[in-house]
XYZ file of C-alpha atoms in Angstrom:
598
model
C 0.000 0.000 0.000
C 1.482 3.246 -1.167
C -0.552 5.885 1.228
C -1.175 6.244 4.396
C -4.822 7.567 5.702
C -4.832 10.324 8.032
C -8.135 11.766 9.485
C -7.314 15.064 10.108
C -5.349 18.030 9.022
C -2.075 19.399 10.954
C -2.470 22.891 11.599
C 0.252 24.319 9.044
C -1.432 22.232 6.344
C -2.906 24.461 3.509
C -5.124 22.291 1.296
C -8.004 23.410 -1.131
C -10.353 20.164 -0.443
C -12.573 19.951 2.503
C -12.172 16.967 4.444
C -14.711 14.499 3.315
C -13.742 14.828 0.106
C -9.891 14.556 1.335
C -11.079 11.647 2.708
C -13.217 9.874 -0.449
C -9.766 10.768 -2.169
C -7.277 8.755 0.518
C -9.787 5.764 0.106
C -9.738 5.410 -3.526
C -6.258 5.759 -4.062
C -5.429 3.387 -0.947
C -5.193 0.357 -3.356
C -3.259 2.115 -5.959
C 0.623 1.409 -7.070
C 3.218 4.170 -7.170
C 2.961 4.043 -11.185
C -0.989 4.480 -11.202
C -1.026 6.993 -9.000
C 2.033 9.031 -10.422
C -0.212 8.311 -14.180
C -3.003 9.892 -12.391
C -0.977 13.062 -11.191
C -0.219 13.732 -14.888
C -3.471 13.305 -16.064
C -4.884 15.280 -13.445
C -2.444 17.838 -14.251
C -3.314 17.344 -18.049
C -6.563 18.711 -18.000
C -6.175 21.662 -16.152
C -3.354 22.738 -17.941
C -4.805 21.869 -21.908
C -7.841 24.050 -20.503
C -5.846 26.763 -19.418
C -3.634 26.843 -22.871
C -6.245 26.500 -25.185
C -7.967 29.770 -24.230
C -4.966 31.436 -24.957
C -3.854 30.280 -27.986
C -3.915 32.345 -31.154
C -4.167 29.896 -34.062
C -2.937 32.432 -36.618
C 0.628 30.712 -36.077
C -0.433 27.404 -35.414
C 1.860 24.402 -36.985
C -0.389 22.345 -38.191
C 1.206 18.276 -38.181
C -1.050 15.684 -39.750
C -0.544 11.971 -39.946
C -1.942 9.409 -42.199
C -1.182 6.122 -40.800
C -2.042 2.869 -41.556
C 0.290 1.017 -39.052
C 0.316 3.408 -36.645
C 4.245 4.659 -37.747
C 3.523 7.854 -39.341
C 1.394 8.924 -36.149
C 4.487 7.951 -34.173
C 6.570 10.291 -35.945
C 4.232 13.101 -35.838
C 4.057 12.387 -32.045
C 7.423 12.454 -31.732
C 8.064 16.240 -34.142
C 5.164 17.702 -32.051
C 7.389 17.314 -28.720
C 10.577 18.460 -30.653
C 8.690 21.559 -31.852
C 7.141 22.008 -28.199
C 11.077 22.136 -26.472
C 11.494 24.899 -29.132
C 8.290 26.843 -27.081
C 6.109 26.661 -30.714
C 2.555 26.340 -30.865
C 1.616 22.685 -32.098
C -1.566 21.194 -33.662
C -1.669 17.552 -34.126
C -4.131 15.902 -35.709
C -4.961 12.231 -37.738
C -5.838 12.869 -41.247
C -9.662 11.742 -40.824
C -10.131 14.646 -38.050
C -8.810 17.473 -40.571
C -10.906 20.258 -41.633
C -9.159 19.983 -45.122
C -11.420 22.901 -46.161
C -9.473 25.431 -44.182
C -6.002 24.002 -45.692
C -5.767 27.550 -47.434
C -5.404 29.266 -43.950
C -2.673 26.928 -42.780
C 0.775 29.134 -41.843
C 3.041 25.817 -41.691
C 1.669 22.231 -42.375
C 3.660 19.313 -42.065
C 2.070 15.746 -43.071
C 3.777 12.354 -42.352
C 2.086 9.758 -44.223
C 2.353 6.281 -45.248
C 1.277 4.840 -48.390
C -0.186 0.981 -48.607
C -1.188 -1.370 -51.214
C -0.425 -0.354 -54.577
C 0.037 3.340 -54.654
C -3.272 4.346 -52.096
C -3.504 6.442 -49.377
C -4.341 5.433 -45.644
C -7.492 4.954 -45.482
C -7.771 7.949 -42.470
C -6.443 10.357 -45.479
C -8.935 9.158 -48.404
C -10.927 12.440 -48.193
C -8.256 14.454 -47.593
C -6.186 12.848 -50.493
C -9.258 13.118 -53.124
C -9.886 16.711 -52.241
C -6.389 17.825 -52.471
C -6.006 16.223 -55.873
C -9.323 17.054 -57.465
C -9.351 20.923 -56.042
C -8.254 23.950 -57.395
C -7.214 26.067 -53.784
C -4.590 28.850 -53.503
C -1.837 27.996 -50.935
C 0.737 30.875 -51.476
C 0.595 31.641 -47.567
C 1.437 28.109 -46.640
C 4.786 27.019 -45.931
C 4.834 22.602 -46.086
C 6.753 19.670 -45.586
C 6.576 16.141 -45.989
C 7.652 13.186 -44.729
C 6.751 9.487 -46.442
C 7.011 6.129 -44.633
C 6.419 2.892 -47.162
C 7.750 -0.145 -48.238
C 10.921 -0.455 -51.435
C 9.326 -3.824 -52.148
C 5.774 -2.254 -53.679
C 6.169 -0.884 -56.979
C 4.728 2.197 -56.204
C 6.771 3.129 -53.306
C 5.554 6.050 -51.270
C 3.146 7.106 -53.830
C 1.220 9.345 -51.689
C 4.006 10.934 -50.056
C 5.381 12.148 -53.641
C 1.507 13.011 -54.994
C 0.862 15.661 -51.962
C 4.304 16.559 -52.176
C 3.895 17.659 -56.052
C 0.589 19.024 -55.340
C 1.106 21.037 -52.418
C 3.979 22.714 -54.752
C 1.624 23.156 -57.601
C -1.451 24.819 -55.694
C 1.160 27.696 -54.506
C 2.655 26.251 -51.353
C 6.224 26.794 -50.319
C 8.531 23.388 -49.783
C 10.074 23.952 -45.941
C 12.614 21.109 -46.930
C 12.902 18.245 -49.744
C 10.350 15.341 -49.145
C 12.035 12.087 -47.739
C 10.963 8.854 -48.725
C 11.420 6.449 -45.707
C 11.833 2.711 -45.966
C 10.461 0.123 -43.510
C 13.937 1.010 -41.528
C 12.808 4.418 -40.835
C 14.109 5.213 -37.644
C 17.168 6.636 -38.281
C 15.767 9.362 -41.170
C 13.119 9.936 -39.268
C 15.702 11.413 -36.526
C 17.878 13.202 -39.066
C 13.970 14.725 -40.562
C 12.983 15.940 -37.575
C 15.895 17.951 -36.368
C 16.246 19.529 -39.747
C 12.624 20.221 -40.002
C 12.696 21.788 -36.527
C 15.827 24.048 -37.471
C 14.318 25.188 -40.303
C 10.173 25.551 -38.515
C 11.828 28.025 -35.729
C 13.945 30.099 -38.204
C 11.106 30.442 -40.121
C 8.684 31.299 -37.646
C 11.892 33.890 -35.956
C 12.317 35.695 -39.576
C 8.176 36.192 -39.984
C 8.472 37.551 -36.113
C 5.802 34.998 -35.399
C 5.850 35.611 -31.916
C 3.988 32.113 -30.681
C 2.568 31.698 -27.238
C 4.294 27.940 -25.670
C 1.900 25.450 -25.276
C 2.513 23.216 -22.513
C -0.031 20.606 -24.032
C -0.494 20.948 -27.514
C -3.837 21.094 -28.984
C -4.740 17.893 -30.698
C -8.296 16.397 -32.063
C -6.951 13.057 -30.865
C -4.680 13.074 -27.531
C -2.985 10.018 -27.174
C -2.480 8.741 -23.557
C 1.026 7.782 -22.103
C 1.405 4.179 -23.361
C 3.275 1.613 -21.078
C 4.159 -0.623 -23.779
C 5.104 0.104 -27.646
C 6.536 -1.495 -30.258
C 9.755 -0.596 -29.175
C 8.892 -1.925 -25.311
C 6.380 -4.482 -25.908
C 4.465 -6.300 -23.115
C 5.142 -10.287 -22.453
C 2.054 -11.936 -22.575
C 1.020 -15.654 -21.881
C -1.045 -17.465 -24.996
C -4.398 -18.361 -22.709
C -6.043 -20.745 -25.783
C -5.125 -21.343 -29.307
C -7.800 -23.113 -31.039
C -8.044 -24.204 -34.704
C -11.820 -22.941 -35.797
C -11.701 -24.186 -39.163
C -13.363 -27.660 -39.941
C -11.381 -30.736 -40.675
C -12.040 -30.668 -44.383
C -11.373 -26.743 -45.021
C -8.397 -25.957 -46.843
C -7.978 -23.098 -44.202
C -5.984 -23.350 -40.628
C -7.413 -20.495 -38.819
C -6.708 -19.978 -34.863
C -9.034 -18.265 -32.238
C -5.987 -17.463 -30.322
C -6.280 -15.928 -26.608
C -3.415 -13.538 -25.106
C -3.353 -12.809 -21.438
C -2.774 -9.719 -20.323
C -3.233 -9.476 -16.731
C -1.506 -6.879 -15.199
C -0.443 -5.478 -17.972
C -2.773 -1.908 -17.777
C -3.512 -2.440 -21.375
C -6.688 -0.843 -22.919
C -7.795 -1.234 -25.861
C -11.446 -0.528 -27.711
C -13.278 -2.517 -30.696
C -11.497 -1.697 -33.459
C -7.990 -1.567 -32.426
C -4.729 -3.951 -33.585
C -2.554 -5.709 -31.702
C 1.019 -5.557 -33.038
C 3.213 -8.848 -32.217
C 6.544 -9.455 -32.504
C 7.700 -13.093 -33.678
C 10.351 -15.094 -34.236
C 11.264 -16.602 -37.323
C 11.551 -20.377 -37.551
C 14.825 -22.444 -36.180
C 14.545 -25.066 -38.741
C 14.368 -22.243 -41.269
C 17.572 -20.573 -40.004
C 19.286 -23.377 -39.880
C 18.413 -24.366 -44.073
C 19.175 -21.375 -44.669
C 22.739 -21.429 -43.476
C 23.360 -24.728 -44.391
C 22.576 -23.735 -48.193
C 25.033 -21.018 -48.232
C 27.471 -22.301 -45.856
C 28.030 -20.489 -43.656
C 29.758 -21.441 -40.047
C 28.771 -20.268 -36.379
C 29.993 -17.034 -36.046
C 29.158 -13.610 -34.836
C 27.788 -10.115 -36.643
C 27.381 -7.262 -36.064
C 23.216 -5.354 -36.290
C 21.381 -2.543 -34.527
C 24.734 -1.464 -32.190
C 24.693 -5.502 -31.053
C 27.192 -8.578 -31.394
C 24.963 -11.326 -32.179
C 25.453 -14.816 -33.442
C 24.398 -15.001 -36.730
C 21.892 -17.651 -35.693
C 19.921 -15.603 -33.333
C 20.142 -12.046 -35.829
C 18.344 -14.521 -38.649
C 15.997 -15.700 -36.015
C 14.834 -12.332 -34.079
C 15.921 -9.278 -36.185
C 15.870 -10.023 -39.938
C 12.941 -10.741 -42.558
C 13.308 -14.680 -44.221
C 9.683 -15.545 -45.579
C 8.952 -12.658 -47.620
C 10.908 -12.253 -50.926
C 11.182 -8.948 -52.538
C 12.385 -7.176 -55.785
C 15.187 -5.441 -54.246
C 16.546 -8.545 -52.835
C 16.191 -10.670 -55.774
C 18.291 -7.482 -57.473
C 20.993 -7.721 -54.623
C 21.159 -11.557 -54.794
C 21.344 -12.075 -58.481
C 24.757 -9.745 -58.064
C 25.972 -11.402 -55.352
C 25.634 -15.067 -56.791
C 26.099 -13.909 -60.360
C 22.765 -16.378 -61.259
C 22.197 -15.923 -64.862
C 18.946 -16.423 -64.649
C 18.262 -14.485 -61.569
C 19.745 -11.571 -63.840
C 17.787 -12.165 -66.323
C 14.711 -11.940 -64.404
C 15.695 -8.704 -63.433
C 15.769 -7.220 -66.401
C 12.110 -7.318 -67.091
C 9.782 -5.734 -63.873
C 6.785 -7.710 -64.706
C 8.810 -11.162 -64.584
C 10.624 -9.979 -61.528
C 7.588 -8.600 -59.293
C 5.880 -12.210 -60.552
C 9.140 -14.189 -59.343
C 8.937 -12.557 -55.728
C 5.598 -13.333 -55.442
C 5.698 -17.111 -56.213
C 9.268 -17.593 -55.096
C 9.789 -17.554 -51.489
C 13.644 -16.570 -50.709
C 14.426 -19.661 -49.265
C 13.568 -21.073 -52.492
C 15.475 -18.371 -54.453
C 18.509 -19.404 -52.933
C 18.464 -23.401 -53.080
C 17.706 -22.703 -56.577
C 20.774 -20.818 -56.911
C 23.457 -21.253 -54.249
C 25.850 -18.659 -53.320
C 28.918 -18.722 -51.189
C 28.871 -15.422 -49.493
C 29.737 -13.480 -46.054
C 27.743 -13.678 -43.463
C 27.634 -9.691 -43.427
C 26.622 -10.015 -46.674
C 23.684 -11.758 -45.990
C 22.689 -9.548 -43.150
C 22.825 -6.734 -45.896
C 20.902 -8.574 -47.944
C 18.069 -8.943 -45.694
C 15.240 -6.852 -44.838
C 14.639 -5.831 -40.564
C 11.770 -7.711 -38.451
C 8.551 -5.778 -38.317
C 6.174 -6.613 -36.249
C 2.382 -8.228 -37.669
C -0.775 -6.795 -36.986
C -3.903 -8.299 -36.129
C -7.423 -7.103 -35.919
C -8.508 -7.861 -32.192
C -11.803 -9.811 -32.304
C -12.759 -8.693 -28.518
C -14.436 -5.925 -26.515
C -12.103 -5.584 -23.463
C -15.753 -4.948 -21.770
C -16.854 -8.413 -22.252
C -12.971 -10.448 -21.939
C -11.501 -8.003 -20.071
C -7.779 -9.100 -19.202
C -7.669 -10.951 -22.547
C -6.969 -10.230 -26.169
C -8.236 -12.561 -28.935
C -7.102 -12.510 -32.345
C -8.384 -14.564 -35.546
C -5.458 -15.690 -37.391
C -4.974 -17.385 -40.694
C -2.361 -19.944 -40.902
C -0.173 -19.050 -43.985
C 0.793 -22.323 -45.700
C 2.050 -23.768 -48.837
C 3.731 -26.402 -51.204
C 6.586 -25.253 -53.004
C 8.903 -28.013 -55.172
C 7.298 -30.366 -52.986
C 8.529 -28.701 -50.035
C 6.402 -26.982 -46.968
C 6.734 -23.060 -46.620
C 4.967 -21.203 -44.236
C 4.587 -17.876 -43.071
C 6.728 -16.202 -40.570
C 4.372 -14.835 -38.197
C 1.673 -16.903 -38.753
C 3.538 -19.896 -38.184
C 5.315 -18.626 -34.996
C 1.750 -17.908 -33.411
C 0.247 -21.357 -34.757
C 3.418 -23.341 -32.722
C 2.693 -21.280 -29.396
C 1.420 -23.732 -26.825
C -1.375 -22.165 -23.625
C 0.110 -21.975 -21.194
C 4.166 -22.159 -21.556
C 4.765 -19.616 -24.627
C 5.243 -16.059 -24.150
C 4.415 -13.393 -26.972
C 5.762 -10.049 -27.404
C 2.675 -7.025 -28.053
C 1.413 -4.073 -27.928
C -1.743 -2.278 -29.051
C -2.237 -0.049 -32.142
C -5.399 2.383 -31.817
C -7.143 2.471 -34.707
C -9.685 5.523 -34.334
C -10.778 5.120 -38.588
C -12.517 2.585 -37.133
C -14.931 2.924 -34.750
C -18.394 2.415 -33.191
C -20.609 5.212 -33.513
C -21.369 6.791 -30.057
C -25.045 6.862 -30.914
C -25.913 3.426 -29.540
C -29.293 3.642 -31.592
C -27.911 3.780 -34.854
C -27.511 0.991 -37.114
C -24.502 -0.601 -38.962
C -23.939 -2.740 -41.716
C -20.461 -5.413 -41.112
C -18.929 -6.404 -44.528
C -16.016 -9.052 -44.612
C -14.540 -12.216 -45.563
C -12.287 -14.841 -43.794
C -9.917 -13.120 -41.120
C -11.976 -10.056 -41.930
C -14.892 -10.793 -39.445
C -12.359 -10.032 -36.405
C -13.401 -6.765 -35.648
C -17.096 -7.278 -36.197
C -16.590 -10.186 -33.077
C -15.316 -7.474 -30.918
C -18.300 -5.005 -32.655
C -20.832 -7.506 -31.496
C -19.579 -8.420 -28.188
C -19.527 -4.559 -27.385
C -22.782 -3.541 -28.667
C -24.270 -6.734 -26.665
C -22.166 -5.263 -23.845
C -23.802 -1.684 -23.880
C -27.205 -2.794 -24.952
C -27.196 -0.394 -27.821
C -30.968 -0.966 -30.112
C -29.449 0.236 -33.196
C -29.733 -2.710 -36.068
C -27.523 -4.994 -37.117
C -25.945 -6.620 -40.312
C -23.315 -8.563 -41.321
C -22.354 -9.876 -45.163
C -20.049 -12.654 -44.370
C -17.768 -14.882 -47.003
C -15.852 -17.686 -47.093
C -15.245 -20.732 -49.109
C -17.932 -23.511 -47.744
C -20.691 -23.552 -45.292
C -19.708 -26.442 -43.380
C -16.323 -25.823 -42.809
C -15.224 -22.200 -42.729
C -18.279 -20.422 -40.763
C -15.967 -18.624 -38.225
C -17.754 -18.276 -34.803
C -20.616 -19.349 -35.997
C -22.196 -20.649 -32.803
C -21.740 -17.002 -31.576
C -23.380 -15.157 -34.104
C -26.411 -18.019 -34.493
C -26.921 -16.913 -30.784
C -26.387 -13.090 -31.984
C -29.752 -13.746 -34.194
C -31.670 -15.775 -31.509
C -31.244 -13.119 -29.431
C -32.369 -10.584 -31.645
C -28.994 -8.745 -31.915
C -28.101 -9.691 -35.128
C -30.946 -8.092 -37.163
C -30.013 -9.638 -39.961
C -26.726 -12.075 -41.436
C -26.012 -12.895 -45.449
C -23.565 -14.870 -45.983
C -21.237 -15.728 -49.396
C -19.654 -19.051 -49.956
C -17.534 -19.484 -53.127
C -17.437 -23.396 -53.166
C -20.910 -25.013 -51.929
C -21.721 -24.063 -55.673
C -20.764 -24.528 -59.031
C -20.766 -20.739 -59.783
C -18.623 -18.684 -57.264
C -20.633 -16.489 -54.823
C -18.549 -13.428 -52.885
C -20.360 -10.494 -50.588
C -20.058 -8.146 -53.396
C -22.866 -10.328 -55.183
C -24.770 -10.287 -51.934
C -24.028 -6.585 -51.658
C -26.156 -6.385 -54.684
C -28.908 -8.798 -53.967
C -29.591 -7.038 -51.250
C -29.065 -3.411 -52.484
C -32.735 -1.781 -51.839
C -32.642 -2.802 -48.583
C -29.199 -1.841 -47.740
C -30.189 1.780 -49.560
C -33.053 2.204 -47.317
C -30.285 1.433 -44.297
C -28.154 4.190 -45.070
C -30.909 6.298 -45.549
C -31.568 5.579 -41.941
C -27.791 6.582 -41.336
C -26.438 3.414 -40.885
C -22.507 3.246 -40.528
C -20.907 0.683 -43.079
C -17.720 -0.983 -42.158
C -15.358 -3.185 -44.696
C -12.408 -5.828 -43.314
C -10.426 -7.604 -45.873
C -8.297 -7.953 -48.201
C -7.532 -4.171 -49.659
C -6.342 -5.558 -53.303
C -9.358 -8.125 -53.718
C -12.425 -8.191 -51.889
C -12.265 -4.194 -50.592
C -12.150 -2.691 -54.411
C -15.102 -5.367 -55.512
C -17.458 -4.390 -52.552
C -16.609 -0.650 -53.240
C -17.737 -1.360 -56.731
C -20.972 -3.255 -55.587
C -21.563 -0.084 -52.975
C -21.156 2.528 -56.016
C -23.701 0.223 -58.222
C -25.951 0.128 -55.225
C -25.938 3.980 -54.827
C -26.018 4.820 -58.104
C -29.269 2.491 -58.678
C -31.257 2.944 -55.671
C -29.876 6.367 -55.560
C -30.198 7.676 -58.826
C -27.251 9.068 -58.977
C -24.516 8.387 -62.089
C -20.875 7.360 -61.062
C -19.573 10.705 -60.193
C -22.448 11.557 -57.781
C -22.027 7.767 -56.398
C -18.544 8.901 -55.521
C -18.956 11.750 -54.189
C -21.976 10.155 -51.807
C -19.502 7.489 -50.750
C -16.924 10.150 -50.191
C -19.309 12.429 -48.268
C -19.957 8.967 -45.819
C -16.296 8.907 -46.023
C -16.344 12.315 -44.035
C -18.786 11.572 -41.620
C -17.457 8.262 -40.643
C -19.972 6.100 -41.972
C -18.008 4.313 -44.364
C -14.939 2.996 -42.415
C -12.764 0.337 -43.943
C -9.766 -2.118 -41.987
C -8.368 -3.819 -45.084
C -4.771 -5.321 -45.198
């Protein structure tokens, strides 16, 4: 016990509570730790002080920092250039691109935007809106000063798309560039350092030359204040696997796990919606192929400011099960492979290779003697996975379940598997420990009106954050309506939780379920084709104001039910394709059309 209750007040004791509420206040904070109650302090503190600041503010010289995340990186930055701007005693305004009143960008001083890009070429889905209207508009920015900073991926084709669009267009509506756009790899710590100090240089001799005289802001003004996290990716929390269950039938050609993390203790919150980010280990066996193929002996490298064996860098820092276009590039040097350097040569043949050819494979089709250093050089860093959590904390509480898909194949009649996928299928209840932490995920949310109704669209995996949806509407005992458009491939053998959401319908919950299989048929049958079946009805829901949420696949199913939404608009709407978008884009801004696609 951290406090000790006292009844009275010593006469030199100057306190501004009387002394039955000094005393409700000793008795709930008799059962707290040293670390709760120090959390409280702050937050205490918190909202006096973002009061006090906020009346004072004068937003003329606001910096204006949005991020467009889809993994939760580019927020981190932006997080992390709003307290380096803060030291420097600027006035800060952080905000996610979904919460940006992009129709004021004309009156912006300084913006900054940190985005990612995902899938091939498209924005986050927090910045669609903001993205369309900045590339369809005609605005003047010739009082705006900008910068930006891109986070992707070398392996996509279009790499950092979005970052280079705004970039270009911010220059050609009038704005002036702060400092040259970087585009960031998945390794982006280190430029993301060398960004922000420049970028902070340059902000507060900018703002000193314009005599911008800015009031500090203790606690910068934000749409979305992010609490004091105990555990990140960079200080994840060990958690026990509670249950890992296979929910798939015997026959499916699917292995997909209900899997159960505890997290008792831990102080982690989390809300439907949300991700869990874990950090895995790559396979032993696969290590040890892999250095038997090139042959390469025990010994010790050098990564991230460590001396490791080479054994455990493969296994816990480096990327084996995912092949890419820049490694096939570096290998087909290194082992002089004619026809690796063929491939090369032509982009289609190459981006084709990496996706059918694992790099395992790659390599015991054409063995290379090389340095271990080499290899490390070769390879791509360990990035965590994320999973949609399929819980409401309300109704699990110290748990976290995820719905995960097994990732398994036959390549020249050999096994492959996926990294993470793999790692979380061999964790046994019980014994394993798994390394996490929680992603928020406000694109995706509830709505607060527990009346209104929402419409649930996914396939396989996809159905995750409905589960935690369902559990926490149950929980609250909102009356709004419910639907969900489910797929999968057969009836019998891939209905995920389907005792759950039976009971869901029995208990009136579920207002109503459609479901899409693509092999109890001859002809295939996907939720898009539902989507349409059903399109009067679903017309007369969002003419109610229902909320429509998408999970799944971004490439694939996502771009096929956004095709059967337009159709159903446009039909039941009576609107042609142009009005259709702009209807879908206008739900877009109200956040009732939210999509979690991967």
């Amino acid at each position: 016990m951290c406090t000790t209750m006292i009844n009275e007040f010593p006469q030199d004791f100057s306190i501004p509570l009387k002394l039955d509420r000094f005393e409700k206040l000793q008795k709930i904070i008799a059962d707290l730790s040293k670390n709760e109650i120090a959390w409280l302090s702050g937050y205490f503190w918190g909202l006096v002080n973002e009061n006090n600041c906020i009346k004072n503010v004068d937003s003329t010289f606001v910096i204006t920092i949005i991020s467009a995340s889809q993994t939760g990186n580019a927020r981190l930055v932006a997080e992390q250039l709003k307290d380096d701007l803060l030291v420097e005693k600027l006035d800060v305004n952080l905000l996610n691109a979904n919460d940006y009143n992009f129709k004021k960008i004309d009156q912006e001083k300084i913006l900054i935007i940190i985005t990612s890009t995902y899938g091939e070429g498209e924005p986050p889905e927090e910045a669609v809106v903001l993205y369309n209207f900045l590339m369809s508009k005609k605005i003047k920015l010739n009082k705006t000063a900008f910068a930006i900073f891109g986070l992707g991926d070398k392996s996509y084709e279009f790499f950092n798309k979005i970052g280079k669009d705004l970039d270009k267009r911010l220059e050609q509506l009038g704005a002036e560039r702060l400092l040259n756009r970087v585009d960031a790899d998945i390794d982006y710590t280190e430029q993301a350092v060398c960004w922000r100090q420049q970028i902070t240089s340059i902000i507060s001799q900018y703002v000193q030359k314009r005599n911008l005289d800015s009031p500090i802001l203790m606690n910068s003004r934000s749409s979305h204040q992010i609490p004091e996290k105990c555990y990140t990716k960079e200080n994840p929390f060990s958690a026990n696997i509670a249950l890992n269950q296979k929910i798939t039938g015997r026959k499916s050609n699917k292995d997909i796990r209900h899997i159960e993390i505890d997290i008792q203790d831990s102080m982690i919150k989390y809300q439907p919606g949300d991700t869990v980010g874990i950090w895995y280990q790559n396979d032993y066996e696969l290590v040890k192929e892999l250095t038997n193929l090139m042959c390469l002996p025990t010994e010790t490298v050098k990564l991230q400011n460590q001396t490791l064996s080479l054994e455990e860098a493969l296994q816990n820092y480096l990327e084996l099960t995912v092949n890419t276009p820049q490694i096939v590039e570096k290998y087909a040097v290194l082992s002089n492979n004619k026809t690796l350097l063929n491939i090369v040569k032509d982009k289609i043949k190459l981006r084709n290779y990496c996706k059918k050819i694992p790099l395992i494979e790659m390599i015991r089709e054409a063995p290379a003697k090389i340095q271990a250093m080499d290899l490390i050089k070769l390879l791509r860093p360990l990035k965590p996975r994320f999973y949609s959590i399929s819980s409401s904390q309300d109704e699990v509480e110290n748990e976290i379940h995820i719905t995960v898909s097994i990732i398994c194949y036959k390549i020249n009649n050999r096994i492959r598997s996926g990294g993470a996928s793999r790692y979380l299928a061999s964790c046994s209840p019980n014994n394993d420990k798994i390394r996490i932490f929680i992603k928020t995920n406000d694109s995706f949310r509830l709505p607060k009106n527990l009346d209104t109704p929402i419409v649930m669209i996914c396939s396989g995996t996809g159905i995750a954050p409905f589960r935690a949806f369902m559990q926490q509407r149950d929980h609250e005992g909102a009356k709004g309506k419910n639907w969900l458009f489910f797929g999968n491939q057969k009836f019998t053998e891939d209905f995920l939780y389907q005792v759950e959401w039976q009971r869901y319908v029995k208990k009136g919950l579920l207002t109503k379920i459609d479901l899409a299989w693509s092999q109890d048929q001859r002809e295939k049958i996907y939720v898009q084709h539902k989507i349409r079946e059903k399109g009067k009805i679903l017309w007369d829901w969002i003419q109610e104001n229902a909320y429509i949420y998408v999970c799944g696949n971004a490439n694939y199913m996502a771009k096929d039910v956004e095709k059967a939404l337009l159709d159903v608009i446009s039909k039941y709407g009576n609107m042609d394709l142009e009005e259709a978008n702009n209807f879908l884009n206008q739900l877009r801004s109200e956040r009732r059309y939210q999509r979690d696609v991967y």
